[in-house]
Short mmCIF file of C-alpha atoms and ligand atoms in Angstrom, two decimals:
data_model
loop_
_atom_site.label_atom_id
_atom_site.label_comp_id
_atom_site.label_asym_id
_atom_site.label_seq_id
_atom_site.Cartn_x
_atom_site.Cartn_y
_atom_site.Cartn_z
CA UNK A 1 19.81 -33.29 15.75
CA UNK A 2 17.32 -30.69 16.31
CA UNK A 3 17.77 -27.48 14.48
CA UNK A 4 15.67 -24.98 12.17
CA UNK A 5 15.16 -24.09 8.88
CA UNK A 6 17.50 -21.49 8.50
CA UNK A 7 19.97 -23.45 9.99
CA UNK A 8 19.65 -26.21 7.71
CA UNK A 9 22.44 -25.87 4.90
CA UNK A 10 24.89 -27.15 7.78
CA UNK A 11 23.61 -30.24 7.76
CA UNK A 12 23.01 -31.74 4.03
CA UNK A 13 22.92 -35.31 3.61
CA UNK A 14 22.62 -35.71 7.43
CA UNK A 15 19.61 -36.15 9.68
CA UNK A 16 17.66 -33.48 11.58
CA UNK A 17 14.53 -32.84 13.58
CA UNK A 18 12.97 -29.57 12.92
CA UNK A 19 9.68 -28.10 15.37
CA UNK A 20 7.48 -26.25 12.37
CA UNK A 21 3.82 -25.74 11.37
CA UNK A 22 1.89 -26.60 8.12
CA UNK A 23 2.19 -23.89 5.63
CA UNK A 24 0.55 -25.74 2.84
CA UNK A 25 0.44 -29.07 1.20
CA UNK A 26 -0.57 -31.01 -1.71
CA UNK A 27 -0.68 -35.07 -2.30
CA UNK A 28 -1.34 -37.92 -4.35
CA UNK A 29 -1.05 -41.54 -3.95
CA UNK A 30 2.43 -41.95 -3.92
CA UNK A 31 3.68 -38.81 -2.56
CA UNK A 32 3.28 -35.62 0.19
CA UNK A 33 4.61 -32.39 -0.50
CA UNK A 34 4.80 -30.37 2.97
CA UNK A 35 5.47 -26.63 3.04
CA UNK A 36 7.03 -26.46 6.35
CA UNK A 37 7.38 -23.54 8.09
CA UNK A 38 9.20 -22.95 11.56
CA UNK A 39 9.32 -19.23 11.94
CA UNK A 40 13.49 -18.72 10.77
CA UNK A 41 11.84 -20.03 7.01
CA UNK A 42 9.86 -22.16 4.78
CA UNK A 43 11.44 -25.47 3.77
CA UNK A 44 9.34 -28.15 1.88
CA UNK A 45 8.84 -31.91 2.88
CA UNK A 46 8.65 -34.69 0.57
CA UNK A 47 7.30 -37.70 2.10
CA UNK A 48 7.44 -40.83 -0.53
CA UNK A 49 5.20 -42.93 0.63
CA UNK A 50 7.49 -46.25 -0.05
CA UNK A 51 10.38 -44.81 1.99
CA UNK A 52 8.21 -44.18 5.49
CA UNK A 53 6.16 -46.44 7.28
CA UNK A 54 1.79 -47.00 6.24
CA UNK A 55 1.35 -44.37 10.04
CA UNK A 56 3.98 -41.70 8.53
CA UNK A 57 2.18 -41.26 5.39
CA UNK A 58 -0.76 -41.07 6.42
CA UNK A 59 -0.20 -38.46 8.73
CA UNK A 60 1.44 -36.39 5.81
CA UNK A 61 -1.77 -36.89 3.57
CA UNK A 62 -4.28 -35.78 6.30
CA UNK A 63 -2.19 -33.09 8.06
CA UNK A 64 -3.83 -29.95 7.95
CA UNK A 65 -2.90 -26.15 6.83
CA UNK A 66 -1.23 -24.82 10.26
CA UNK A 67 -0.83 -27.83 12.39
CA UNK A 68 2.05 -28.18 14.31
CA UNK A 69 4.90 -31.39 14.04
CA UNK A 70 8.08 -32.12 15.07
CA UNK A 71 9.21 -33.21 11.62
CA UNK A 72 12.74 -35.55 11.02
CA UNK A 73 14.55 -36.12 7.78
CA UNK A 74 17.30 -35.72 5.67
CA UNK A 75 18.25 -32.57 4.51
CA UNK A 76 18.81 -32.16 0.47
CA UNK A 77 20.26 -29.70 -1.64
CA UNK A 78 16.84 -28.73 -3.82
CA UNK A 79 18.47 -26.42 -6.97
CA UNK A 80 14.57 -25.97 -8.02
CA UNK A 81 14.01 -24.17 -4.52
CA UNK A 82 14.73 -20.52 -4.33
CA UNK A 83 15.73 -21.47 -0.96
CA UNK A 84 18.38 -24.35 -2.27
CA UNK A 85 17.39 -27.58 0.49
CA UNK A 86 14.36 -29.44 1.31
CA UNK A 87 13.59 -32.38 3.47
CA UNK A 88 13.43 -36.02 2.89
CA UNK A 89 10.86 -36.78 5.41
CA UNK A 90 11.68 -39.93 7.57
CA UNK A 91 9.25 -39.58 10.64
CA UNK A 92 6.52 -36.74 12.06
CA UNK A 93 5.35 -36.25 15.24
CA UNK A 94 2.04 -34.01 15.40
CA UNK A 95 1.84 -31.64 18.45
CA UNK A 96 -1.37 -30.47 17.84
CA UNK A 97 -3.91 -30.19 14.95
CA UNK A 98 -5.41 -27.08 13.53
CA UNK A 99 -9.24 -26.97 12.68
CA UNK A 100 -9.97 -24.57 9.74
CA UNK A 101 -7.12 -22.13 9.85
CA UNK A 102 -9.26 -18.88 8.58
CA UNK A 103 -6.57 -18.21 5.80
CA UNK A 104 -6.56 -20.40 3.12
CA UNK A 105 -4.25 -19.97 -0.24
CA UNK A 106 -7.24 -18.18 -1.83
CA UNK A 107 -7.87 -14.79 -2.17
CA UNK A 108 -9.03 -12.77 1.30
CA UNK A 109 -10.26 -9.06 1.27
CA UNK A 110 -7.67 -6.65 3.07
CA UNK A 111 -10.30 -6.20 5.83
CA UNK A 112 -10.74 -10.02 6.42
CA UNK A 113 -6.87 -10.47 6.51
CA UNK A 114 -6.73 -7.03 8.78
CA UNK A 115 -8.88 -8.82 11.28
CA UNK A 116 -6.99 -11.79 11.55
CA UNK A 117 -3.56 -9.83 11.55
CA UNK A 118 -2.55 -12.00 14.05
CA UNK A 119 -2.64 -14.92 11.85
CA UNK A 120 -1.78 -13.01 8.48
CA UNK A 121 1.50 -12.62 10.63
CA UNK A 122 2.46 -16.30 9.37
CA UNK A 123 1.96 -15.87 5.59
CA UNK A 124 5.27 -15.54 3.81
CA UNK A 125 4.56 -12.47 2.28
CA UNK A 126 4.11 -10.83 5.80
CA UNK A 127 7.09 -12.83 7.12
CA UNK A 128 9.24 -11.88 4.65
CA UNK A 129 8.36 -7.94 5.28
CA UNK A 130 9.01 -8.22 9.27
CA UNK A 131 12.01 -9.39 8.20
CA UNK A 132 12.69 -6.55 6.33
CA UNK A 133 11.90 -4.48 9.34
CA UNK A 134 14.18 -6.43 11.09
CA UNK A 135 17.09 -5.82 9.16
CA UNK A 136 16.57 -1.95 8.73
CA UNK A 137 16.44 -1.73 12.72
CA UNK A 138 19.83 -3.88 12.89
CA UNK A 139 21.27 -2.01 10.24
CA UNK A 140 20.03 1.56 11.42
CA UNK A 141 21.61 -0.04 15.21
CA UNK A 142 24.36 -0.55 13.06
CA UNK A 143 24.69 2.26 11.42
CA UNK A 144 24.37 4.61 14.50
CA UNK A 145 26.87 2.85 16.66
CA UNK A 146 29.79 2.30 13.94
CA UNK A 147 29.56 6.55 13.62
CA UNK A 148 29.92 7.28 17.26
CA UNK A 149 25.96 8.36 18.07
CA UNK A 150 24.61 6.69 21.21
CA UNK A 151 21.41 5.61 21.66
CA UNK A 152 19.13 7.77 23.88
CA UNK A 153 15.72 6.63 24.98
CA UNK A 154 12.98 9.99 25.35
CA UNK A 155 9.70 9.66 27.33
CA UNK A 156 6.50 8.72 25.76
CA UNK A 157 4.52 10.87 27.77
CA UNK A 158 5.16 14.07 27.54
CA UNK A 159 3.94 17.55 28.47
CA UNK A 160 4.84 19.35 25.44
CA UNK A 161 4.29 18.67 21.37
CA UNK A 162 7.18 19.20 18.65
CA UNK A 163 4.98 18.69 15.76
CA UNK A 164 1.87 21.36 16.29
CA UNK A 165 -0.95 20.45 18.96
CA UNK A 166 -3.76 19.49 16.54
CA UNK A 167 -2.69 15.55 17.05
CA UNK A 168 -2.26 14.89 20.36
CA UNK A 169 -3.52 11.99 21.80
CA UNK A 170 -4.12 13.00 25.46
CA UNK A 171 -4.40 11.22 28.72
CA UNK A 172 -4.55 12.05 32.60
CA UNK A 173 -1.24 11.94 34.02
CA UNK A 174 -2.57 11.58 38.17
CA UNK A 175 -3.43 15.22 38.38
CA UNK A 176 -2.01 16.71 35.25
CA UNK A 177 -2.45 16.43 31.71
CA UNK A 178 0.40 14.17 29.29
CA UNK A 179 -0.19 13.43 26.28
CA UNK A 180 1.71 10.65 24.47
CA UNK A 181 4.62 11.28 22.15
CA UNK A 182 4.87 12.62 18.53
CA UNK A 183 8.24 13.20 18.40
CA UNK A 184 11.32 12.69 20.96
CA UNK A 185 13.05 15.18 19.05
CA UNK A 186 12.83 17.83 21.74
CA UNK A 187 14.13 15.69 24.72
CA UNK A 188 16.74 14.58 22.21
CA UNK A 189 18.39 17.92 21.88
CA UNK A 190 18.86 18.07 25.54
CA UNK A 191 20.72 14.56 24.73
CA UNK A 192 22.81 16.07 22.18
CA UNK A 193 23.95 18.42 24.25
CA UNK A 194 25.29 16.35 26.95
CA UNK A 195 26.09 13.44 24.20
CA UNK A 196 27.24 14.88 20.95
CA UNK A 197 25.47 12.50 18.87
CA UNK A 198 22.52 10.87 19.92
CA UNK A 199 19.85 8.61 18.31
CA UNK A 200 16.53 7.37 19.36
CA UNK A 201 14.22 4.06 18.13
CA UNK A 202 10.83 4.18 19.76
CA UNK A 203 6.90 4.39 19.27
CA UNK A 204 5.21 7.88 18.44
CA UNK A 205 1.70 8.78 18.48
CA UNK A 206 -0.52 10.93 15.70
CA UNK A 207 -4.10 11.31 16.24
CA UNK A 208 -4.09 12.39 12.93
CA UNK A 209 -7.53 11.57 10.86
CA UNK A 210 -5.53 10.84 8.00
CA UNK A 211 -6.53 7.40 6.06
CA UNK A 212 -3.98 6.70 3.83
CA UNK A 213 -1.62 4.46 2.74
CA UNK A 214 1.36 6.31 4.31
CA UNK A 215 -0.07 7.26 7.80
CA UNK A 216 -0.13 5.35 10.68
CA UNK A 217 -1.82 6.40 14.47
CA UNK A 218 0.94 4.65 16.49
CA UNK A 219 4.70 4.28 14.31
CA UNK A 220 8.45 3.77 14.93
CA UNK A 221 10.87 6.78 14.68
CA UNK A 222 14.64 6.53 14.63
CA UNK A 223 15.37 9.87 15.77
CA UNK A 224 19.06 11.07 15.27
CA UNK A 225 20.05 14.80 16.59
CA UNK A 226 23.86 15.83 16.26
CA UNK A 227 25.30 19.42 18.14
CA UNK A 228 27.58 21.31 16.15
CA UNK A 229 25.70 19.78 12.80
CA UNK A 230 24.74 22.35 10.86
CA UNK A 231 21.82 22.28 8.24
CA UNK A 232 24.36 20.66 5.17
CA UNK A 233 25.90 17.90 7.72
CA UNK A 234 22.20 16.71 8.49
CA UNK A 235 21.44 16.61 5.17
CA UNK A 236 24.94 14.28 4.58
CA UNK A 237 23.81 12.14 7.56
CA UNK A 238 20.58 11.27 6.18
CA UNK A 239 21.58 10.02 2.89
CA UNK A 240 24.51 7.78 4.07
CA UNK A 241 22.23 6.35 6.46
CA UNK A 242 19.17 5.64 4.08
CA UNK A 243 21.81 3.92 1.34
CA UNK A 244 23.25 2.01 4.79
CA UNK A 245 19.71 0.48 5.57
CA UNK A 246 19.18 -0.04 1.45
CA UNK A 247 22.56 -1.92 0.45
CA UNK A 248 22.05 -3.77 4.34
CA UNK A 249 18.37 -5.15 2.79
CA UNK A 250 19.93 -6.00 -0.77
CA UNK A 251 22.68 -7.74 1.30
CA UNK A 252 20.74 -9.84 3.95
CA UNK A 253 17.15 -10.14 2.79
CA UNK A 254 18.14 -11.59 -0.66
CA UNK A 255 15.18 -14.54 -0.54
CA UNK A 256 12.82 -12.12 1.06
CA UNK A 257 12.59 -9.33 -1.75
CA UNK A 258 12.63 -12.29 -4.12
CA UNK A 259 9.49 -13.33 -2.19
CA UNK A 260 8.22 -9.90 -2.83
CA UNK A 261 8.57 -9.91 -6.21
CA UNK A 262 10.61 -6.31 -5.85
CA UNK A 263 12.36 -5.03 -8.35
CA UNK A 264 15.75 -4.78 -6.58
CA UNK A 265 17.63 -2.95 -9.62
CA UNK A 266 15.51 -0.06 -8.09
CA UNK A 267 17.10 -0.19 -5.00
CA UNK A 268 20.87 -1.05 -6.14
CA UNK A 269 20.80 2.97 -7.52
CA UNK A 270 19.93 4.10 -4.08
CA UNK A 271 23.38 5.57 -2.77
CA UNK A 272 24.24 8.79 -1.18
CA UNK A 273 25.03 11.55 -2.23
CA UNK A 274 20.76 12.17 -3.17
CA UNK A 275 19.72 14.79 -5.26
CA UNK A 276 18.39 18.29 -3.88
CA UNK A 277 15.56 20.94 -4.84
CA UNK A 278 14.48 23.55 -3.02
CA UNK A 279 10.98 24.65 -2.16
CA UNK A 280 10.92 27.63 -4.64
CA UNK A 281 12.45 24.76 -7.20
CA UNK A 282 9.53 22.30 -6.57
CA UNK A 283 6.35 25.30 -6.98
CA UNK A 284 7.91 25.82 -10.62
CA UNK A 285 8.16 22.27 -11.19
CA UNK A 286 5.05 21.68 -10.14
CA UNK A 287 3.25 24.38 -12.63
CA UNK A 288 5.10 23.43 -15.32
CA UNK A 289 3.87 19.72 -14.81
CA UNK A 290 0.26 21.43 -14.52
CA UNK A 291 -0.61 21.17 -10.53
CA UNK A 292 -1.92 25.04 -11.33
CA UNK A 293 -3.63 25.51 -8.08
CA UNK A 294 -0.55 24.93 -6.15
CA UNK A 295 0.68 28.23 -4.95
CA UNK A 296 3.90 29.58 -2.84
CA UNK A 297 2.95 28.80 0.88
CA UNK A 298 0.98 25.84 0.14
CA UNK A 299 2.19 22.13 1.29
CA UNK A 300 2.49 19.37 -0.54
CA UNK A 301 0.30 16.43 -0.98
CA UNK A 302 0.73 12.91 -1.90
CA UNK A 303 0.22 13.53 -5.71
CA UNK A 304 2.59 16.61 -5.85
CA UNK A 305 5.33 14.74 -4.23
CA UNK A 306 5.29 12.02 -5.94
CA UNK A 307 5.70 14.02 -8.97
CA UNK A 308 8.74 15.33 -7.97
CA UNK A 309 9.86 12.27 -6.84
CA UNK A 310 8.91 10.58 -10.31
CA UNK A 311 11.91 12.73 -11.99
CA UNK A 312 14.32 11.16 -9.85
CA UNK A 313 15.39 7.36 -9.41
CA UNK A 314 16.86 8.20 -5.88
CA UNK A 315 15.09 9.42 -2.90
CA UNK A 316 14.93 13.56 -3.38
CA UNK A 317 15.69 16.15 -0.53
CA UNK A 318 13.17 19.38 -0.59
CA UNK A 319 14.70 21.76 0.97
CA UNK A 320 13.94 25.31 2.18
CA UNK A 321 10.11 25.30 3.12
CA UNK A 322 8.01 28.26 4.12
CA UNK A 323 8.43 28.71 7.80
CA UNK A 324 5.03 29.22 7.93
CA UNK A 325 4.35 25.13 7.27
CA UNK A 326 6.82 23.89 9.67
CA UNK A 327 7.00 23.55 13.45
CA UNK A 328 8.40 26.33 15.56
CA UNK A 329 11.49 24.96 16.39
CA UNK A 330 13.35 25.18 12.73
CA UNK A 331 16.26 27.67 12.17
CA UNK A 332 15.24 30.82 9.49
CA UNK A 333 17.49 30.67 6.55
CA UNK A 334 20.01 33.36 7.67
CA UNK A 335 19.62 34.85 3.72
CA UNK A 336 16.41 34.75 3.71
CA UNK A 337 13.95 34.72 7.12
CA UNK A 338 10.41 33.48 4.62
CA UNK A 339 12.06 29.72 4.99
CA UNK A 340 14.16 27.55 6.81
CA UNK A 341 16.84 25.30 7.10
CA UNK A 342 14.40 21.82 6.74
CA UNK A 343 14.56 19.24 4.38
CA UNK A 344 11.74 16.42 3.66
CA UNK A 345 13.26 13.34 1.79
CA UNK A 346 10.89 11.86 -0.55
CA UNK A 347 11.45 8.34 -1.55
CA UNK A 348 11.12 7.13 -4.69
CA UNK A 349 7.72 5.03 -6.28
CA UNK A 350 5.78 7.41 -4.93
CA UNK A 351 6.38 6.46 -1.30
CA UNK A 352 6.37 9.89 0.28
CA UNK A 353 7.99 11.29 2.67
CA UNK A 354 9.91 8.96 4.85
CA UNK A 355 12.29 11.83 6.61
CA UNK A 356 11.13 15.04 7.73
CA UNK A 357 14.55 17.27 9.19
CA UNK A 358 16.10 20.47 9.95
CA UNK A 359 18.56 22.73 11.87
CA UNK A 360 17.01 23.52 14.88
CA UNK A 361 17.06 27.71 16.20
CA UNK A 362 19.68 28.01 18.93
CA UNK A 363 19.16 31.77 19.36
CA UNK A 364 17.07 32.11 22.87
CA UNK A 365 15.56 35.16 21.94
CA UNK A 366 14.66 33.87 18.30
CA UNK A 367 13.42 30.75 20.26
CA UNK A 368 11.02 32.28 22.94
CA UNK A 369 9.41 34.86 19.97
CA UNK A 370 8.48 31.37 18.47
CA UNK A 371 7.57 29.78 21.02
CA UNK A 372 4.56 32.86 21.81
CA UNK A 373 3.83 32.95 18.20
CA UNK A 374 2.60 29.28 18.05
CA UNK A 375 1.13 29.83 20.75
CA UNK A 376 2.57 26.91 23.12
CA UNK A 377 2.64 27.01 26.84
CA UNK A 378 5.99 28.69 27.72
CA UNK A 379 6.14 26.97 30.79
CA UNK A 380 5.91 23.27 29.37
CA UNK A 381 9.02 24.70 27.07
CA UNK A 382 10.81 25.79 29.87
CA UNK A 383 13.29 23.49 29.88
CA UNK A 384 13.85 23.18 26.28
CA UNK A 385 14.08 26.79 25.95
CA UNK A 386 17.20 26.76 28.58
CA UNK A 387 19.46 24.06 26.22
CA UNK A 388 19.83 27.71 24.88
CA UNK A 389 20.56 29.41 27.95
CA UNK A 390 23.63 27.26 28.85
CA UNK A 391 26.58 27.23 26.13
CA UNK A 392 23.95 26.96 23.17
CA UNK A 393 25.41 25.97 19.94
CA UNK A 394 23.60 25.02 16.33
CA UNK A 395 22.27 21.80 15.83
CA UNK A 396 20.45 19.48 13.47
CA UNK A 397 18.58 16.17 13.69
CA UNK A 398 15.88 14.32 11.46
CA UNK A 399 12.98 11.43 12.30
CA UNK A 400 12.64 8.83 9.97
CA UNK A 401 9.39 7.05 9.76
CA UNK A 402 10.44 3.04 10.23
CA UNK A 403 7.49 1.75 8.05
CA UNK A 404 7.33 4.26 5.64
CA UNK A 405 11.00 2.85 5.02
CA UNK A 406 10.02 -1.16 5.43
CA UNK A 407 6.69 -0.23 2.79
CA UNK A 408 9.51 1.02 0.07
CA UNK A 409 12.17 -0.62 0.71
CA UNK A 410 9.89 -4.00 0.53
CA UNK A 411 7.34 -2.80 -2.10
CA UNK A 412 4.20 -2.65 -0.11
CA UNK A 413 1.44 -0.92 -1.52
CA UNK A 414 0.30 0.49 2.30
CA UNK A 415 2.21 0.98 5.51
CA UNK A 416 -0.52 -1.44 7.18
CA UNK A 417 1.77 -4.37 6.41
CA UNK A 418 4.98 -2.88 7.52
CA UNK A 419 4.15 -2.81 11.40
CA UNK A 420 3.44 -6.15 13.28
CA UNK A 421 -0.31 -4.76 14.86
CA UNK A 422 -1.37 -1.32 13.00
CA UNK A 423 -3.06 0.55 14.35
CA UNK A 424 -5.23 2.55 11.80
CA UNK A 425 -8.27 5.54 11.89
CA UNK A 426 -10.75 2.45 12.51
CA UNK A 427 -8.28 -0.02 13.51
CA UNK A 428 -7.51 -1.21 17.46
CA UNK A 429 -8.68 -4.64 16.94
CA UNK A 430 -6.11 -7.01 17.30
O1 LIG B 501 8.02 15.01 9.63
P1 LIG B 501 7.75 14.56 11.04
O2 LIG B 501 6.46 14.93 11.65
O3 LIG B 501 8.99 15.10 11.87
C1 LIG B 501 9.16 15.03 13.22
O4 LIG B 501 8.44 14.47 14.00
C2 LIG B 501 10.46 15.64 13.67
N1 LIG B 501 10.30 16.02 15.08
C3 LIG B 501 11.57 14.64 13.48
C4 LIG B 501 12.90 15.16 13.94
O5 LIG B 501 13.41 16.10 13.34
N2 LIG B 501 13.48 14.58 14.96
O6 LIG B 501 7.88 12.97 11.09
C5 LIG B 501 9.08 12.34 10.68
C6 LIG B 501 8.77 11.13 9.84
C7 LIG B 501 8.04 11.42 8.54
O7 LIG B 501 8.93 11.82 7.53
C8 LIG B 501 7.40 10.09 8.23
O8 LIG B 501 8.33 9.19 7.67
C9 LIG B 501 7.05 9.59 9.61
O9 LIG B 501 7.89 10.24 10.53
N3 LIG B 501 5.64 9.84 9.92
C10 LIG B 501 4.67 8.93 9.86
N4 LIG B 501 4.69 7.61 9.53
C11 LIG B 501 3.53 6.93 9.57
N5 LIG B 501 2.37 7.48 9.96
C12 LIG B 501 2.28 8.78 10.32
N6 LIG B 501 1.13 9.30 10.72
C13 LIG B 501 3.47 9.56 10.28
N7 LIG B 501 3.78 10.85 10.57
C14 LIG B 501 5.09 10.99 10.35
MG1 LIG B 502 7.12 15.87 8.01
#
């Protein structure tokens, strides 16, 4: 019976054949432990060397790290194993032999492993994290579809730029210029007005010359935008949807955080409702805690937020920015016209921010003034200006940053790990 790893608690005490690769393996005269791997887990072999024939274990003892086998035996419940099964090996059939597979159990450097990220891929730290990634986009699918949004797909190339045009990365578009997207958000209010409720998953691009452990040039936004939503419904959105994707991880990836060594009691606290504090809030809170050159009007960096988000054991909304440090698209706070109707949600650790938001200005005239005052190209905006020409109503939507999410939610130190191929300041390589 051919199957695969994950498959393999259906078949204890019976025979199976399973297509896999050599993780790892250690011998000695009598006996071969494999670490098997086949892509759906990690399973180990044993091979007794008086229960196969002379061929079979010697095979086993010279098999090297990587090399592929159709491997048959008879599946075992293993209580030692956090996985609970291995393999009694009866037979192995190798498909091809690897020659110095450039990752060995040692210790790499980060720039070593980054250069053979498409190798690293297979370690079971890295696996275990795509899978993470894997269940927050099935969950966050999930999610979406069980509250009546439907999925909307926006253009990567563009003509206009949500986010401010300092990080564009341009390209020639035949004649004209494009540049590829930051955000869908914009085309995703057009969506919202012919959908209701709308969400996006795709690619967006920052040529920002940030290097840090949170930013990414090319990441994954889920991109949710709701008409008739005002600024407290988007807020009520966001946190039922990050404690979906949390309790969905704790639920499904229960061998992979173990892998991980993550301290799930962390993430059992994380469900909605999520604490608040506004901007004004955060400046005080900041002094007292002795970040004295912070003043009103200035944005926050890494270390402030993660001070804030250090008082906390849930992610934290800041609400109610200057206007001045947002994009020109957010709705004034009708009380007071010095900040709007944004939050940032800050994750806890000292993640950062993983959700920037906001109710978006549905006023044309309001719209068009801030449009000038940026200083963006009114005819690009055209079209986005007119969702307020034709039955405009107010509406809210947020972008959540997929692997500032997986790095969290798994416990990695960078976002470098949480995307399949990074691409990084210095990084296009592979
Ligand atoms: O705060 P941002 O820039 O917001 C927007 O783009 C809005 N248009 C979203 C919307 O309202 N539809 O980005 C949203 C999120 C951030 O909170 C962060 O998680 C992630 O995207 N993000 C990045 N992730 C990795 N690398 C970068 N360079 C990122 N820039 C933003
Ligand atoms: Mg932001």
């Amino acid at each position: 019976m051919k199957t695969t790893i994950s498959e393999v608690k259906q078949f204890v005490g019976k025979e199976v054949t399973i297509g896999a690769w050599i993780a790892n393996k250690r011998s000695s005269g009598k006996i071969a432990f494999l670490q098997l791997r086949d892509g759906t887990g990690f399973i180990q072999g044993v091979v007794v060397k008086a229960d196969v024939s002379e061929e079979v274990f010697q095979s086993a003892k010279s098999i090297t790290q990587e090399s592929s086998l159709y491997v048959t035996g008879e599946v075992q419940e293993d209580a030692r194993s956090p996985f609970g099964f291995e393999l009694l090996v009866k037979d192995i059939k190798i498909i091809h032999d690897s020659v110095d597979f450039p990752i060995t159990p040692k210790e790499h450097g980060i720039e070593f492993l980054m250069d053979n990220r498409h190798l690293w891929l297979r370690s079971r730290r890295q696996h275990a994290i795509m899978k993470i990634r894997n269940e927050i986009i099935r969950a966050t699918y999930q999610f979406f579809n069980e509250n009546g949004f439907v999925k909307v797909d926006p253009p990567i190339l563009t003509g206009s730029a949500p986010e401010g045009t300092s990080e564009l990365f341009h390209t020639k578009y035949f004649d004209e210029d494009a540049y590829l997207s930051q955000s869908g958000q914009l085309y995703m209010e057009a969506a919202a007005m012919a959908l209701g409720k709308v969400f996006s998953f795709g690619p967006t691009f920052r040529a920002e010359k940030s290097k840090t452990r949170r930013h990414l040039i090319e990441f994954w936004m889920i991109e949710p935008e709701m008409a008739f939503y005002e600024f407290e419904d988007n807020l009520k959105v966001q946190e039922d949807y990050v404690s979906f994707i949390v309790q969905a991880v704790l639920e499904n990836c229960k061998l992979e955080l173990e892998r991980l060594g993550r301290d799930t009691s962390k993430l059992e606290k994380i469900k909605a409702p999520f604490p608040r504090i506004s901007y004004d809030e955060a400046i005080k809170f900041l002094h007292k805690k002795g970040f004295d050159d912070i003043e009103w009007g200035d944005d926050f960096g890494a270390p402030h937020e993660t001070a804030i988000a250090e008082s906390y054991d849930m992610p934290v909304f800041i609400t109610h920015y200057p206007t001045s440090l947002k994009p020109f698209y957010m709705q004034p706070d009708p009380n007071r016209e010095d900040v709007v109707l944004c939050a940032d949600l800050i994750a806890p650790e000292g993640y950062g921010e993983i959700i920037g938001g906001s109710e978006r200005i549905h006023n044309l005239e309001l719209l068009k003034q801030r449009i000038d005052e940026h200083g963006l190209d009114t005819e690009a905006y055209k079209w986005y200006a007119e969702l307020r020409q034709f039955g405009s109503v107010p509406h809210s939507g947020f972008g959540l940053g997929l692997e500032r999410t997986v790095a969290w939610i798994s416990g990695a130190e960078h976002v470098r790990e949480s995307i399949p191929f990074p691409r990084l300041l210095n990084r296009l390589y592979p």
